[in-house]
Amino acid sequence: PVSRFWISPEQAAKIISVYMRDIPDETSRKTRERNALIFSLYKNHKDRYTKSIAELSVEIVEMPAPSFFIGKEKIKQILSKTKSL
């Protein structure tokens, strides 16, 4: 597990908005998994609270995440950028 989702609340709100409109998620497998989990957490919490998507997004990204949701290619990109600094 990871201490939180490593995206901004604004990005989480956009993900939720896209999923609410049934727009296909054409991102990488790991990103789709993360996005689906964020939307699932939103659906579970929206019925219990009268908060906006933005307010719930702040809470959701601060929740523990099961993993970093990052693939090998992204790790390679990050390491490559770090080496070039």
CSV table of C-alpha atoms in Angstrom, one decimal:
chain,number,residue,atom,x,y,z
A,1,PRO,CA,0.0,0.0,0.0
A,2,VAL,CA,0.9,3.6,-0.6
A,3,SER,CA,0.1,6.5,1.8
A,4,ARG,CA,-2.1,8.3,-0.8
A,5,PHE,CA,-2.9,8.6,-4.5
A,6,TRP,CA,-0.1,10.7,-6.0
A,7,ILE,CA,-2.3,12.9,-8.2
A,8,SER,CA,-3.8,16.3,-7.5
A,9,PRO,CA,-7.4,16.7,-6.3
A,10,GLU,CA,-8.1,18.6,-9.5
A,11,GLN,CA,-6.9,15.6,-11.6
A,12,ALA,CA,-9.1,13.3,-9.5
A,13,ALA,CA,-12.1,15.6,-10.1
A,14,LYS,CA,-11.5,15.5,-13.9
A,15,ILE,CA,-11.2,11.7,-13.8
A,16,ILE,CA,-14.5,11.4,-11.9
A,17,SER,CA,-16.2,13.8,-14.3
A,18,VAL,CA,-15.0,11.8,-17.3
A,19,TYR,CA,-16.2,8.5,-15.8
A,20,MET,CA,-19.6,10.1,-15.0
A,21,ARG,CA,-20.1,11.0,-18.6
A,22,ASP,CA,-19.1,7.4,-19.7
A,23,ILE,CA,-16.2,8.7,-21.9
A,24,PRO,CA,-13.9,5.7,-22.7
A,25,ASP,CA,-10.7,5.7,-20.7
A,26,GLU,CA,-7.9,5.2,-23.3
A,27,THR,CA,-5.0,5.5,-20.9
A,28,SER,CA,-2.4,2.9,-19.9
A,29,ARG,CA,-3.6,-0.2,-18.0
A,30,LYS,CA,-2.2,1.0,-14.7
A,31,THR,CA,-3.7,4.5,-15.1
A,32,ARG,CA,-7.1,2.9,-16.0
A,33,GLU,CA,-6.9,0.8,-12.8
A,34,ARG,CA,-6.1,3.9,-10.7
A,35,ASN,CA,-8.9,5.9,-12.4
A,36,ALA,CA,-11.5,3.2,-12.0
A,37,LEU,CA,-10.5,2.9,-8.3
A,38,ILE,CA,-10.9,6.7,-7.8
A,39,PHE,CA,-14.3,6.6,-9.4
A,40,SER,CA,-15.3,3.6,-7.3
A,41,LEU,CA,-14.3,5.5,-4.1
A,42,TYR,CA,-16.2,8.5,-5.3
A,43,LYS,CA,-19.4,6.4,-5.9
A,44,ASN,CA,-19.0,4.8,-2.5
A,45,HIS,CA,-18.7,8.2,-0.7
A,46,LYS,CA,-21.1,10.4,-2.7
A,47,ASP,CA,-24.1,8.7,-1.2
A,48,ARG,CA,-22.9,9.3,2.4
A,49,TYR,CA,-21.9,12.9,2.0
A,50,THR,CA,-23.4,16.0,0.5
A,51,LYS,CA,-20.1,17.2,-0.7
A,52,SER,CA,-19.2,18.4,-4.2
A,53,ILE,CA,-16.9,16.4,-6.6
A,54,ALA,CA,-14.1,18.8,-5.8
A,55,GLU,CA,-14.5,18.4,-2.0
A,56,LEU,CA,-14.6,14.6,-2.2
A,57,SER,CA,-11.6,14.5,-4.6
A,58,VAL,CA,-9.5,16.1,-1.9
A,59,GLU,CA,-10.5,13.4,0.5
A,60,ILE,CA,-10.1,10.6,-2.0
A,61,VAL,CA,-6.5,11.5,-3.1
A,62,GLU,CA,-5.5,11.5,0.6
A,63,MET,CA,-6.8,8.0,1.1
A,64,PRO,CA,-4.3,5.1,1.1
A,65,ALA,CA,-3.8,3.6,-2.3
A,66,PRO,CA,-3.1,-0.1,-3.0
A,67,SER,CA,-0.1,0.7,-5.2
A,68,PHE,CA,1.7,3.5,-7.0
A,69,PHE,CA,-0.1,2.6,-10.3
A,70,ILE,CA,3.0,3.2,-12.3
A,71,GLY,CA,4.3,0.9,-15.0
A,72,LYS,CA,7.8,-0.1,-16.2
A,73,GLU,CA,7.8,2.4,-19.1
A,74,LYS,CA,6.9,5.3,-16.8
A,75,ILE,CA,9.6,4.4,-14.4
A,76,LYS,CA,12.1,4.3,-17.2
A,77,GLN,CA,11.0,7.7,-18.3
A,78,ILE,CA,11.4,9.1,-14.8
A,79,LEU,CA,14.8,7.6,-14.4
A,80,SER,CA,15.9,8.8,-17.8
A,81,LYS,CA,14.8,12.4,-17.0
A,82,THR,CA,16.6,12.2,-13.6
A,83,LYS,CA,19.8,11.0,-15.1
A,84,SER,CA,19.8,13.9,-17.6
A,85,LEU,CA,19.6,16.5,-14.8
